Amino acid sequence: MTAPPAPSIPLVDLIAQHRALERELSEAFARTLDSGQFVKGPQLEAFETELAEACAVPHAVGVGNGTDALELALRAAGIGPGHEVVTVANTFAATAEAIVAVGADPVFVDVGPDDQLIAVDRVEQAVNARTAAIVPVHLFGRPCDMPALRTICDRHGLALIADAAQAIGSNGSDGPVTAEADLSTLSFYPGKTLGALGDGGAVVTPHPALAEEVRRLADHGRRSKYVHEVVGRNSRLDAMQAALLSVKLAHLPEWVLRRRRIAQRYDRAFDDLPGVVAWRHEDSGSAVHLYVVEVEDRDRLRDDLARAGVHTGVHYPEPLHLQPAFRRWRRSALPHTEALARRIVSLPVYPEMGESEVERVIAAVTGAQGRRPPRRAR
Ligand SMILES: *Cc1c(COP(=O)(O)O)cnc(C)c1O
């Protein structure tokens, strides 16, 4: 008799996470239900306070989702028609959607060849009299070079608005990277490192006036109940999601540690594997929202891993400047962005992943790349 095949390994396992937190989540649900208050109120206020602390900023505003967070941050910073916003094309569509939604034009610049993140020298070249903001994306949780971007923003009077949807828990040069922009935006999409049980997002900022403006815009342009000072909208974080997120936020530090440990184990295993480029995670500050390697034959590796029961993803297969929706903002080829899109593959990483699953992924990758796994101790 042959043994039953081992269960396949997902990219993320939300069921395992929620099973571990079932009692705490149920209690938070019951508490919110009993409170009868589902929009605004104490659950939201408590979560915003905890989130601001985790992000090392004085202000956090819960909003409907990560895309709204970006749009509201841009509007709060005064970005609108006639403005250009410098960003990258190797990101989720939301980054550019938000820029277009406020009436500005996205200007896509290339990434560095080695780190996938916005190339500071390309940003410098893209700045002109219409430029109003820079929107770096801390892709996969890897922190962009915020001190260098800050220097450019200060020199030209630009807003620095970071898409930190993948970067909660990530550290920059001096603590949480979320403290290093004028506004940083977060997503609590379920698959994110801190995920709601539905949609959610937040804007975090060191500036009280910007926090107030985001709050006003997200709540029908009002500060008091019946006075609408500007034309706003409705984009709030539900009290129920806030209560559930408070439960999860308390576990974020241990989750980030576990994600980093898995990433470093992968790094060591893939270090000198032929045809694979693994960026080192030691001291990178990344909270490892995604673990991504570059490989020569990406599609073949994905097929091999699928056969071994290892799920993979590609973040993202088609850069935005080549997408039908955003092609009209393409100004030039982005060689590094385009080359990377053909080479990247995301491997499973989630805090509930056991050692045996990590070793199975390593064995599947090293096997597929035609070499035996390296010895554990080095
Ligand atoms: C998830 C994500 C968003 C959008 O967040 P939603 O909550 O899904 O609207 C924006 N930017 C990046 C880089 C993301 O990964």
Tab-separated table of C-alpha atoms in Angstrom, residues 7 39-40 52 59 61 86 117 137 146 159 170 182 192 262 281 285 299:
chain	number	residue	atom	x	y	z
A	7	PRO	CA	-1.708	17.641	1.614
A	39	VAL	CA	-19.905	52.166	12.600
A	40	LYS	CA	-17.377	54.322	14.516
A	52	ALA	CA	-0.847	53.851	15.366
A	59	HIS	CA	-2.317	58.918	14.017
A	61	VAL	CA	-7.511	56.347	10.491
A	86	VAL	CA	5.731	59.182	-9.593
A	117	LEU	CA	11.986	48.613	-5.486
A	137	VAL	CA	5.524	50.679	-2.858
A	146	MET	CA	12.827	56.308	2.300
A	159	ALA	CA	4.369	64.701	-0.764
A	170	SER	CA	8.423	46.023	8.201
A	182	ASP	CA	3.989	61.781	5.170
A	192	LYS	CA	-2.420	40.476	3.819
A	262	ILE	CA	11.018	30.998	7.324
A	281	HIS	CA	16.264	38.703	4.217
A	285	GLY	CA	13.742	44.928	7.635
A	299	ASP	CA	6.857	28.640	-15.563
